[in-house]
Short mmCIF file of C-alpha atoms in Angstrom, two decimals:
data_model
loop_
_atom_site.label_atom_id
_atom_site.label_comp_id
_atom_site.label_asym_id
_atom_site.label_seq_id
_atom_site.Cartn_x
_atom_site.Cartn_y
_atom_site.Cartn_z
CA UNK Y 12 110.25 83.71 95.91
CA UNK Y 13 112.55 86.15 93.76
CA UNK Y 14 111.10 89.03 92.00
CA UNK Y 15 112.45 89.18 89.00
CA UNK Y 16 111.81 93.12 87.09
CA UNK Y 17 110.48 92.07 83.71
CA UNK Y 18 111.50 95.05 82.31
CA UNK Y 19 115.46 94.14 83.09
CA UNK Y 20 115.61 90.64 83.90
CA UNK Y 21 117.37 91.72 87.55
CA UNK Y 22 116.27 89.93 90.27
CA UNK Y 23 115.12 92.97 92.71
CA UNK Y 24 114.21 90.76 95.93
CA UNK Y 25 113.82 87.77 97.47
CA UNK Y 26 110.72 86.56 99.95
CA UNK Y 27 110.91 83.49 102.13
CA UNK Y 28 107.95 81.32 101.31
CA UNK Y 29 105.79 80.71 104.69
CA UNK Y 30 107.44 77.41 106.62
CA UNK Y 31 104.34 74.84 107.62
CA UNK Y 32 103.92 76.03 111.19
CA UNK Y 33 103.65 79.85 109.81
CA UNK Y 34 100.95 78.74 107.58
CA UNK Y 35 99.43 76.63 110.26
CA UNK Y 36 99.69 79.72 112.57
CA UNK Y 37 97.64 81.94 109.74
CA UNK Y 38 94.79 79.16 109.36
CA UNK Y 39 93.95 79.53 113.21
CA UNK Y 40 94.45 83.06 113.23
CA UNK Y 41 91.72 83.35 110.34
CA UNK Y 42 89.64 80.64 112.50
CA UNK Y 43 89.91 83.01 115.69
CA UNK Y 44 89.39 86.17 113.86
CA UNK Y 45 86.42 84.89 112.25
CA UNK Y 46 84.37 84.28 115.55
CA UNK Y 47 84.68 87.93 116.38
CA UNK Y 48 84.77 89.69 113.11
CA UNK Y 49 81.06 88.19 112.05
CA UNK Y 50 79.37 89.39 114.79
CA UNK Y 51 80.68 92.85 114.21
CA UNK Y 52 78.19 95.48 113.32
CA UNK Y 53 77.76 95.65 109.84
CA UNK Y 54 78.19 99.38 109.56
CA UNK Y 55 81.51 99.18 111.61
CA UNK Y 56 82.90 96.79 108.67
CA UNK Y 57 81.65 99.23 105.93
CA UNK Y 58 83.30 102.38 108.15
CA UNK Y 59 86.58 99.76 107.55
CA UNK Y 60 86.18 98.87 104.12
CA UNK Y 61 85.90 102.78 103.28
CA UNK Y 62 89.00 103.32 105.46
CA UNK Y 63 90.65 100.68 103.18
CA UNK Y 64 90.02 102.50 100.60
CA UNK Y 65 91.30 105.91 101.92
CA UNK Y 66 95.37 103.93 102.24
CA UNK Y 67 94.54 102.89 98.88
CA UNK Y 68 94.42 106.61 97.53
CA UNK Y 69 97.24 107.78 99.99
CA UNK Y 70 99.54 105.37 98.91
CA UNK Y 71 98.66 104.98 95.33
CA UNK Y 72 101.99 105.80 94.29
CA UNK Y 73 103.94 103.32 96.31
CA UNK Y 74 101.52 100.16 95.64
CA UNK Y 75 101.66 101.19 91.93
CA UNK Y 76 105.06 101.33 91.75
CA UNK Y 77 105.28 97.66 93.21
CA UNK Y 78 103.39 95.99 90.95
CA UNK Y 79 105.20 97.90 88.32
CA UNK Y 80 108.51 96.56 89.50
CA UNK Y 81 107.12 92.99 89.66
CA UNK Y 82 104.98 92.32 86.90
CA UNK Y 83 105.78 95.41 84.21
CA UNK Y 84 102.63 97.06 84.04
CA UNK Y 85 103.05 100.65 82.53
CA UNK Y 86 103.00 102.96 85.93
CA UNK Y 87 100.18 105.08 84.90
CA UNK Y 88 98.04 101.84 84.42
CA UNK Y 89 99.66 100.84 88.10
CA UNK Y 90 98.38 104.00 89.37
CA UNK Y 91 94.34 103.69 87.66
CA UNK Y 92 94.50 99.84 89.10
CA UNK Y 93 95.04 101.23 92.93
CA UNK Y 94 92.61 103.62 92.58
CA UNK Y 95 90.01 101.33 90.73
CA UNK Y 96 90.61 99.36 93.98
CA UNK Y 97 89.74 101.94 96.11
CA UNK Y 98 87.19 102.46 93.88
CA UNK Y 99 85.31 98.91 94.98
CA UNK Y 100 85.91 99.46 98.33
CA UNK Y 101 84.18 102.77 98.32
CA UNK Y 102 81.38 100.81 96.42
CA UNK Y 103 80.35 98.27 99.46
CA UNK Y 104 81.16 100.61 102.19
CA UNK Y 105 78.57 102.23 100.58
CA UNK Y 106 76.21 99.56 99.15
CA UNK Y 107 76.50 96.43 101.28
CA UNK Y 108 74.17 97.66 104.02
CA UNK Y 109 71.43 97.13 101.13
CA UNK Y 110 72.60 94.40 99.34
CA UNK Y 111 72.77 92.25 102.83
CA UNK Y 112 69.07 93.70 103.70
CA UNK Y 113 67.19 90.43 104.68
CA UNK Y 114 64.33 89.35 102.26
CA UNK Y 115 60.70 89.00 103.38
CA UNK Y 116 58.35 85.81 102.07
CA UNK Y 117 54.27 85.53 102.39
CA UNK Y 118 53.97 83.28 105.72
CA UNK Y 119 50.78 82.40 107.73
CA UNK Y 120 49.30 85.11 109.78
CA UNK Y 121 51.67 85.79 112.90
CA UNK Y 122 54.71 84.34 111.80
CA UNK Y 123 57.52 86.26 110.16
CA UNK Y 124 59.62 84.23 107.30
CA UNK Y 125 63.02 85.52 106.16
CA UNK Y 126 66.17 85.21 104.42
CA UNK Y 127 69.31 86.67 106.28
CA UNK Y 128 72.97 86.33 104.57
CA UNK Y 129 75.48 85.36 107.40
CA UNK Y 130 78.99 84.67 106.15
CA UNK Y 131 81.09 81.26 105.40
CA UNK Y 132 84.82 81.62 107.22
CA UNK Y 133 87.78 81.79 106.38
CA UNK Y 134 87.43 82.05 102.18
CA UNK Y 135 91.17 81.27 100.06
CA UNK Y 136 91.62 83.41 97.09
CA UNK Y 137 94.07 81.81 94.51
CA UNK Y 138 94.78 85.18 92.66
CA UNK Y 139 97.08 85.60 89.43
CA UNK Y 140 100.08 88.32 88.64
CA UNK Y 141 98.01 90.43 85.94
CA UNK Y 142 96.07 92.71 88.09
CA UNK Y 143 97.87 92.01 91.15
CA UNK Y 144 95.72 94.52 93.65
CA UNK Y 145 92.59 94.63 91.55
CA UNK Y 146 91.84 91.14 91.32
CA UNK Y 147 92.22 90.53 95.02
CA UNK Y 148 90.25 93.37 95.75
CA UNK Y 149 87.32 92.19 93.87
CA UNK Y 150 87.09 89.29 95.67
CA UNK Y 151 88.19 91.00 99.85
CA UNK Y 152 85.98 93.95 99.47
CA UNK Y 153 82.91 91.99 99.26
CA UNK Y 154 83.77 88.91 101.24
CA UNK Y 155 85.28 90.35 104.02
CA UNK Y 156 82.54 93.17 104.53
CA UNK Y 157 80.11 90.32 104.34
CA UNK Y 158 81.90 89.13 107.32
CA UNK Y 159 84.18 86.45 105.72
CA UNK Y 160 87.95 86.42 106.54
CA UNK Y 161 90.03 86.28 103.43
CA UNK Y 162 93.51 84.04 102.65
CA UNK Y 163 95.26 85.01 100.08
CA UNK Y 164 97.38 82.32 97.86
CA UNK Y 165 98.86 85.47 95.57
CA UNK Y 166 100.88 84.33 92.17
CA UNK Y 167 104.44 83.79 92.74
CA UNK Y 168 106.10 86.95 91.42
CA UNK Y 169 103.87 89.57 93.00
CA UNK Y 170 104.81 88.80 96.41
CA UNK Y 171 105.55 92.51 97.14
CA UNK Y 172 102.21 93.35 95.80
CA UNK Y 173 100.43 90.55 98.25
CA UNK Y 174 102.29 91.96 101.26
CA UNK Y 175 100.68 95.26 100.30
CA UNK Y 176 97.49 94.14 100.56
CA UNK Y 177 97.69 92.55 103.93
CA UNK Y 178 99.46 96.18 104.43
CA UNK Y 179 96.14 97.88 103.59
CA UNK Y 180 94.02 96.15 105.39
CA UNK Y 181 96.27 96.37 108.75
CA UNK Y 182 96.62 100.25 108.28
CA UNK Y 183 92.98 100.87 108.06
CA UNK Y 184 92.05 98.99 111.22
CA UNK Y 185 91.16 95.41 110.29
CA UNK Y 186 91.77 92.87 113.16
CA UNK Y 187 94.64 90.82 112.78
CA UNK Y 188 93.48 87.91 111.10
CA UNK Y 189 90.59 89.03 108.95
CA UNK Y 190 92.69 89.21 105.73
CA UNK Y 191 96.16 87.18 105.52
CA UNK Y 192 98.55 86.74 102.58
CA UNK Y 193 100.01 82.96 102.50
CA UNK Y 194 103.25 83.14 101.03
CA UNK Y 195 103.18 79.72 99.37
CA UNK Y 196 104.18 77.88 96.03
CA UNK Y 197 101.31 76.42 93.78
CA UNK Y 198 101.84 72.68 94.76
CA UNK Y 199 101.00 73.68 98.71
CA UNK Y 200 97.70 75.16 97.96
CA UNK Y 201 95.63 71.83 98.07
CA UNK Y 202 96.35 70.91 101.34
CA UNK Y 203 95.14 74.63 102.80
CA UNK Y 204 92.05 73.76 100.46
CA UNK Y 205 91.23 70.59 102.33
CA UNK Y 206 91.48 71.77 105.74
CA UNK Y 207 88.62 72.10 107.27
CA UNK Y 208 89.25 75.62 108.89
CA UNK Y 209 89.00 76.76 105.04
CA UNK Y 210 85.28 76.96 104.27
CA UNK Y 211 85.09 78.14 100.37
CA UNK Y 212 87.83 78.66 97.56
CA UNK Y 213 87.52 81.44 94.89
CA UNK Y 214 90.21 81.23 91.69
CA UNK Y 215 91.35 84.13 88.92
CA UNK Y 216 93.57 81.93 86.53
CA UNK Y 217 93.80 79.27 83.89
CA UNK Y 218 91.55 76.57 83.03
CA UNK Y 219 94.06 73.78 84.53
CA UNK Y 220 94.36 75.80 87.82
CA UNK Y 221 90.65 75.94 87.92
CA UNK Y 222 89.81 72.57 87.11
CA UNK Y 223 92.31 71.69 90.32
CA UNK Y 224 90.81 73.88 92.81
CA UNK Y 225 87.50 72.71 91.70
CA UNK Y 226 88.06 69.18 91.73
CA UNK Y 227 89.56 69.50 95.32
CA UNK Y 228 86.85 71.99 96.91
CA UNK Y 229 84.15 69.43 95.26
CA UNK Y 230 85.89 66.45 96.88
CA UNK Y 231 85.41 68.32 100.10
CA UNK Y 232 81.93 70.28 99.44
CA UNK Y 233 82.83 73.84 99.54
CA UNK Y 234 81.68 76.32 97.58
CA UNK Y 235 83.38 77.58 94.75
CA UNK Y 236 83.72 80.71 92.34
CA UNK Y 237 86.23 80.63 89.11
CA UNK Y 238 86.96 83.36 86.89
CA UNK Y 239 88.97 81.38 83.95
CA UNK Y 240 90.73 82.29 80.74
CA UNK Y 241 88.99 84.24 77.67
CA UNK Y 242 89.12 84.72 73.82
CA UNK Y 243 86.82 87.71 73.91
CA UNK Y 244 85.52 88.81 70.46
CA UNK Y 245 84.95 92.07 69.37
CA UNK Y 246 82.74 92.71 66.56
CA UNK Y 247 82.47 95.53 64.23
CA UNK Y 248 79.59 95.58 62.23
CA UNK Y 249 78.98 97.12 58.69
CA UNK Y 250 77.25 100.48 60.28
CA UNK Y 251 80.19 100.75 63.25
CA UNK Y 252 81.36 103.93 64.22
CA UNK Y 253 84.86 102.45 62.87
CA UNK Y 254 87.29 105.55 64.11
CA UNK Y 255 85.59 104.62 67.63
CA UNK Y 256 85.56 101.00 67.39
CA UNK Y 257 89.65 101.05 66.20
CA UNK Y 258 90.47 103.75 69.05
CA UNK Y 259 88.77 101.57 71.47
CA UNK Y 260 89.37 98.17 69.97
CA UNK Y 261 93.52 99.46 70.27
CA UNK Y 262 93.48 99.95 74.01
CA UNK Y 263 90.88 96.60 74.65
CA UNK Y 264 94.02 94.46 73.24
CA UNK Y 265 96.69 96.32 74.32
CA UNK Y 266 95.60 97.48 77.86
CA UNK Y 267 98.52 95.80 80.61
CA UNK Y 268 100.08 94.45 77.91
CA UNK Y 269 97.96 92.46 76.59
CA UNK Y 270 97.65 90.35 79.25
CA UNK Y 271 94.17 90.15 80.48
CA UNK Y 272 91.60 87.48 80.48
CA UNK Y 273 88.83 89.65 79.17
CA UNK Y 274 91.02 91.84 76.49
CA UNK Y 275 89.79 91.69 72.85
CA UNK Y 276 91.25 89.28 71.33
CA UNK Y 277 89.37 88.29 68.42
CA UNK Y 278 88.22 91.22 65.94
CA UNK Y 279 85.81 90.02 63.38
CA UNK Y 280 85.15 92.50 60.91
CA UNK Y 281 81.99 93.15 58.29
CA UNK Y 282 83.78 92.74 55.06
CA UNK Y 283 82.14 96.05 54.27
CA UNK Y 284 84.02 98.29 56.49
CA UNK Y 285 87.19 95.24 57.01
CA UNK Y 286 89.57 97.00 54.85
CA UNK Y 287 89.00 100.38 56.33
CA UNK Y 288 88.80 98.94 60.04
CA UNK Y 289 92.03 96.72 59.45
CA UNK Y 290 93.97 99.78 58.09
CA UNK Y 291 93.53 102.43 61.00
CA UNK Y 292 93.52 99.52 63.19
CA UNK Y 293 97.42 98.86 62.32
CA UNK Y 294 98.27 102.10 62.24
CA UNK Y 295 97.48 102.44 65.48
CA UNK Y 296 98.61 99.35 67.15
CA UNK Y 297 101.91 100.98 65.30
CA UNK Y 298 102.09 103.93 67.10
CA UNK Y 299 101.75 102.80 70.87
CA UNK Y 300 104.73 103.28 72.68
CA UNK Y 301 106.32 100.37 74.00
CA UNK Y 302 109.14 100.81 76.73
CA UNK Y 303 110.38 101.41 80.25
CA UNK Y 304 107.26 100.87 82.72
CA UNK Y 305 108.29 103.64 84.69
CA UNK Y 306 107.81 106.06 81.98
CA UNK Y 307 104.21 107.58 82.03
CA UNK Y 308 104.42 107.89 78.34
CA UNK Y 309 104.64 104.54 77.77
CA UNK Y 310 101.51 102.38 76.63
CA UNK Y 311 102.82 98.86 76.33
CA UNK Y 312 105.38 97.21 78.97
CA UNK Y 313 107.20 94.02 78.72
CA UNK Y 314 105.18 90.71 79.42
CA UNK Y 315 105.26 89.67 83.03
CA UNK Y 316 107.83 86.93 82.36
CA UNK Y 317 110.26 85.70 80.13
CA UNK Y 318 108.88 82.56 80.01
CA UNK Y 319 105.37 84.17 79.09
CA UNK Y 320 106.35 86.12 76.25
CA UNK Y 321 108.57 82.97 74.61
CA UNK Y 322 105.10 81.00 74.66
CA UNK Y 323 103.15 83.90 73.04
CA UNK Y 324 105.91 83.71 69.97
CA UNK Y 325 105.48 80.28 70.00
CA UNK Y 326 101.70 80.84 69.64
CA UNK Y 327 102.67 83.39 66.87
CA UNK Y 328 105.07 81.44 64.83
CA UNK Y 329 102.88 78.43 64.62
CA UNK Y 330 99.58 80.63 63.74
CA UNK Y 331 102.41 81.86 60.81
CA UNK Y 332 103.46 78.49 59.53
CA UNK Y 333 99.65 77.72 59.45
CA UNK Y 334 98.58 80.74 57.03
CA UNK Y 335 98.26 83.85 59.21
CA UNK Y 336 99.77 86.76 58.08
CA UNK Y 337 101.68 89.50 60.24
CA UNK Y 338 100.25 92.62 59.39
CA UNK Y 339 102.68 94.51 62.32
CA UNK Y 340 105.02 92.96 65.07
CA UNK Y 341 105.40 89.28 65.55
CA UNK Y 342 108.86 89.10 66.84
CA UNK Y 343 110.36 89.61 70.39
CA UNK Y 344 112.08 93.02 70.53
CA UNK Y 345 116.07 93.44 71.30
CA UNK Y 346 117.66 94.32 74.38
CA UNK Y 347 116.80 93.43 77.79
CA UNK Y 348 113.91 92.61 79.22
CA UNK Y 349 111.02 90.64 77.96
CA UNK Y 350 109.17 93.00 75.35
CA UNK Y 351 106.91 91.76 72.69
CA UNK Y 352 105.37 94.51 69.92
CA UNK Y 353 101.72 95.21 69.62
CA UNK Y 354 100.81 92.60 67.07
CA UNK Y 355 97.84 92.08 64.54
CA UNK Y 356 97.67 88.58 62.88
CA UNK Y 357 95.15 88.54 59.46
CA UNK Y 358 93.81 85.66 57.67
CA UNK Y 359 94.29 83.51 60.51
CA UNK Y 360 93.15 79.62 59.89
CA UNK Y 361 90.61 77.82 61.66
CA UNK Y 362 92.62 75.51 64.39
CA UNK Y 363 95.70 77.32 65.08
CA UNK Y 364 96.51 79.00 68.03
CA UNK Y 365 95.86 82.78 67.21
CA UNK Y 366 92.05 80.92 66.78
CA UNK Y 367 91.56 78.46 69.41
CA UNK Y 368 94.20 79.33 72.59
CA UNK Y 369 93.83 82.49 74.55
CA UNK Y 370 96.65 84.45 73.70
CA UNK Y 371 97.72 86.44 76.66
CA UNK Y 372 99.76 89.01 75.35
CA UNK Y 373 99.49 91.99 72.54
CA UNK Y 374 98.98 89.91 69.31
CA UNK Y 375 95.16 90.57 67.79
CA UNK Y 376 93.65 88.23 65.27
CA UNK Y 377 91.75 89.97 62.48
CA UNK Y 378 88.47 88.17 60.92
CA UNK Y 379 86.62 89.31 57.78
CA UNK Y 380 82.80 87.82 57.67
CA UNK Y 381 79.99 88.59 55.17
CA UNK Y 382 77.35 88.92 57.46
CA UNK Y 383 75.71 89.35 60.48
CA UNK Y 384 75.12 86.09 60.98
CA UNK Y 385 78.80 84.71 60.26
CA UNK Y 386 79.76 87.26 62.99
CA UNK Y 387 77.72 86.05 65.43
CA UNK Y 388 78.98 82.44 64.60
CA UNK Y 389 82.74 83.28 64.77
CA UNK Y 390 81.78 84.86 67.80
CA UNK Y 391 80.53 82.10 69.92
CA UNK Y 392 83.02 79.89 67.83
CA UNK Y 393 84.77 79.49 70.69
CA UNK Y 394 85.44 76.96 74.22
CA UNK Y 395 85.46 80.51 75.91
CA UNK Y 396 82.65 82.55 77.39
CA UNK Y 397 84.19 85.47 79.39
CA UNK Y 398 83.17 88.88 76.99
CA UNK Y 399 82.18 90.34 74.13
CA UNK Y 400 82.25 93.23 72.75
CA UNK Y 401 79.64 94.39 69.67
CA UNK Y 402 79.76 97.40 67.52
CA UNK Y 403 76.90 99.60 65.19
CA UNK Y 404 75.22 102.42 65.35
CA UNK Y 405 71.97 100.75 65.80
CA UNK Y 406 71.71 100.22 69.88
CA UNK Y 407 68.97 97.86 69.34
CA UNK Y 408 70.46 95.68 67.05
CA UNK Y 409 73.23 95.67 69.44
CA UNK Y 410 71.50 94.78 72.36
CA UNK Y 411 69.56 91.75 69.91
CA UNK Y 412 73.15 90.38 68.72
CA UNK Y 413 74.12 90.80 72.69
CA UNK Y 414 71.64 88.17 73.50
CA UNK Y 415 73.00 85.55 70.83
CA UNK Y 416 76.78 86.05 71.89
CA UNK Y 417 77.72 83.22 74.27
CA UNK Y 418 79.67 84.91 76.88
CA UNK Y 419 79.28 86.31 80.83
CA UNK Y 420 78.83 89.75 79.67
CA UNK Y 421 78.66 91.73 76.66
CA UNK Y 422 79.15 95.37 76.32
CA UNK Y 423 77.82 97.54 72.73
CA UNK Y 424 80.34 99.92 72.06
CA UNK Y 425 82.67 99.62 74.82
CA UNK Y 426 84.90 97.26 76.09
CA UNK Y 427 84.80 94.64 78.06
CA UNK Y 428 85.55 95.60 81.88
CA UNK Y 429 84.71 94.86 85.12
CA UNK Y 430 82.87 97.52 87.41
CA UNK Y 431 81.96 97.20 90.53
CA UNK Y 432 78.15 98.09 89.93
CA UNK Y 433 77.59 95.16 87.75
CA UNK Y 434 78.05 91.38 87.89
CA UNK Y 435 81.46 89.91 86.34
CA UNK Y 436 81.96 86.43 85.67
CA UNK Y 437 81.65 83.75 82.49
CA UNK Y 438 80.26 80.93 81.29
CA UNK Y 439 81.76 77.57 79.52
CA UNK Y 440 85.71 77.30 79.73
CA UNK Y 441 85.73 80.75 81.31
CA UNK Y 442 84.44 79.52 84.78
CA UNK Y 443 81.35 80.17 87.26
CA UNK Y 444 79.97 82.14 89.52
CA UNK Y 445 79.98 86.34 89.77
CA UNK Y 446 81.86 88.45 91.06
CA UNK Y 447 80.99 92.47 92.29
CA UNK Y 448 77.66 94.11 92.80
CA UNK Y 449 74.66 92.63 94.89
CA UNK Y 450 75.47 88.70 93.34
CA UNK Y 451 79.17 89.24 93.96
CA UNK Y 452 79.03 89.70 97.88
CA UNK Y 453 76.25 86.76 97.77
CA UNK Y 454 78.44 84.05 96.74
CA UNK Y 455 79.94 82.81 99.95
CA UNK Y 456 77.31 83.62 102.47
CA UNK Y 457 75.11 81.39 104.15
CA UNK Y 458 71.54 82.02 102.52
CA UNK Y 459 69.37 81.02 106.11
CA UNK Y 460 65.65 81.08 106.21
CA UNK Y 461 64.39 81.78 109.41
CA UNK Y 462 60.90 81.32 110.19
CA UNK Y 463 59.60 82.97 113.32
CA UNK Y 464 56.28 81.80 114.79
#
């Protein structure tokens, strides 16, 4: 696997995939380690899970710095993903004690009836480049305090960043085995999916890789939990607070680059405040700063690959050729490295890409609609069903067009983010199942009823 700095096109290092036997080696490790490390106190796994946390913060500058290198993320937005991290893991140290509490039912006099949550096994996490620690943390702090083991099938050009994980989790005391990074390529992860050490499969990526995973772990009857691709729209109505709807509505497309499945990627405007909206709006998408990573002034890095940023022009140029106009960007900057401009696209067509493809780097598309009503159409206008993100004055009317918007969550006047007190997860093309808070940590245990006469 070579690691390839986005930023400069060098190749920085070079990781030797895991041969067969090593991988075979990890799969019996995680079967071992699991025997022990369920019947482990519950509290002594929280005491861990905090202590995970605590390298997270001490080394916050080092683990930032690698995904940095490997993917391009801006180093200050490195730096808030490691501690958002520890963040989580502070969050079930703290809160999985209750959330794993057992749950009473009426029974007949002298018998006891309850639900207790034991864990699955070993649980493989297919995890993408964009948040490289954050992502897999969402997933290991919960399972693996639950009293799961976790496998970890990282993207291809984070490897530094997966190794850092497994780091983490050694220096704060884990038993070897509990959490393991398998240093794979894509085409090997099927057969680790089918053995029958592995006993659930969660995936953070596209639709295809989702409908693979799924497809396999169904063949095989083990649970599943995907968190897919998004086309999240963000909707400013005719009484939005429009300087704090374009301030945020900046950062939700722009944050990591643009490249994040629940990023706003649609704006559809009230034609009553669309002119005003579209004009601050540009100016400033204008005036991030787009540069070195390593800079802390810089708000927008280079897409993670080459490859990624030549199929978000492509996306571009054929929105163009179908009507769409470029009100700012829309062409790869010069020099090295794989930079693409903060881009908004206006009068975009129904049916081209800007409108029906999630585009997975800085380019917004711009809607004007008359009415409340057209909004919420546009909105849900869509095979996505990640986030949404609604904006007025009026909190109730908010919270009404909330509950018509088709998506996993929807936030009024904010954007869309993921937090570890509240579920996360989508609907439609954007997957199943939650992630984080009391649901989160209950998707791969073992619900058991035991009745006690």
């Amino acid at each position: 696997m070579d690691v390839v700095n986005p930023a400069t096109g060098e190749t920085v290092e070079t990781y030797e995939t895991d041969s067969s036997a090593e991988v075979e080696a990890k799969l019996d490790r995680a079967t071992d380690a699991f025997e022990t490390w369920r019947d482990r106190p519950l509290r002594e796994r929280e005491e861990l899970l905090a202590r995970a946390g605590e390298v997270l913060r001490e080394n916050k500058h080092e683990y930032a710095e690698t995904m940095t290198e490997e993917m391009g993320k801006p180093i200050s937005q490195s730096i808030g993903e490691v501690e958002k991290c520890a963040w989580v893991c502070d969050h079930y140290a703290e809160h999985a004690s209750a959330y794993l509490e057992p749950d009473g039912h009426p029974s007949p006099p002298g018998t006891r009836v309850k639900t207790v949550y034991d864990p699955l096994g070993p649980v493989l996490a297919v995890m993408p480049w964009n948040f490289p620690l954050w992502q897999v943390f969402r997933f290991a702090a919960p399972y693996l305090v639950a009293g799961n083991v976790g496998l970890l099938k990282h993207a291809s050009n984070v490897p530094g960043s997966a190794l850092a994980i497994e780091e983490v989790f050694r220096e704060a005391g884990f038993p070897e085995g509990v959490f393991q990074t398998l240093l794979i390529p894509s085409s090997a992860v099927e057969d680790v999916l089918v053995d029958h050490r592995v006993r659930a499969a969660t995936l953070t990526g596209s639709g295809p890789a989702g409908r693979a995973v799924a497809s396999t772990a169904g063949d095989n009857l083990k649970k599943t939990v995907l968190e897919l691709g998004g086309s999240d729209p963000f909707v400013v109505l005719d009484d939005a607070d429009i300087e704090a709807a374009v301030e945020t509505g900046t950062w939700a497309r722009n944050l990591n680059g643009g490249q994040s499945c629940i990023a706003a990627k649609r704006f559809i405007v009230h034609t009553d405040v669309y002119d005003a909206f579209v004009d601050r709006f540009v100016s400033e998408v204008e005036a991030l700063v787009v540069g070195d990573p390593t800079d802390e002034d810089t708000d927008v890095g280079p897409q993670a690959r080459a490859g990624l940023m030549t199929e978000l022009h492509e996306q571009v140029e054929a929105s163009v050729e179908a009507g769409a106009t470029v009100l700012t960007g829309g062409e790869p900057l010069d020099g090295d490295g794989a930079f693409y401009p903060p881009t908004v696209l206006a009068d975009v067509p129904e049916g081209c890409p800007a409108d029906t493809e999630e585009t997975f780097g800085p380019v917004a598309s711009v809607y004007e609609v008359d009415d409340e009503a057209a909004a919420i159409e546009k909105a849900n206008d869509t095979e996505f069903g990640l986030g949404a993100s609604v904006w007025t004055e009026d909190r109730h009317r908010g919270e009404a067009i909330a509950r018509r918007i088709d998506a996993g969550c929807v936030y009024v006047n904010e954007l869309v983010k993921s937090d570890p007190r509240v579920p996360f997860g989508g609907i439609k093309e954007s997957g199943y199942g939650r992630e984080l808070s009391e649901p989160g940590i209950k998707e791969f245990v073992n619900r058991k009823t035991v009745w006690v006469n």
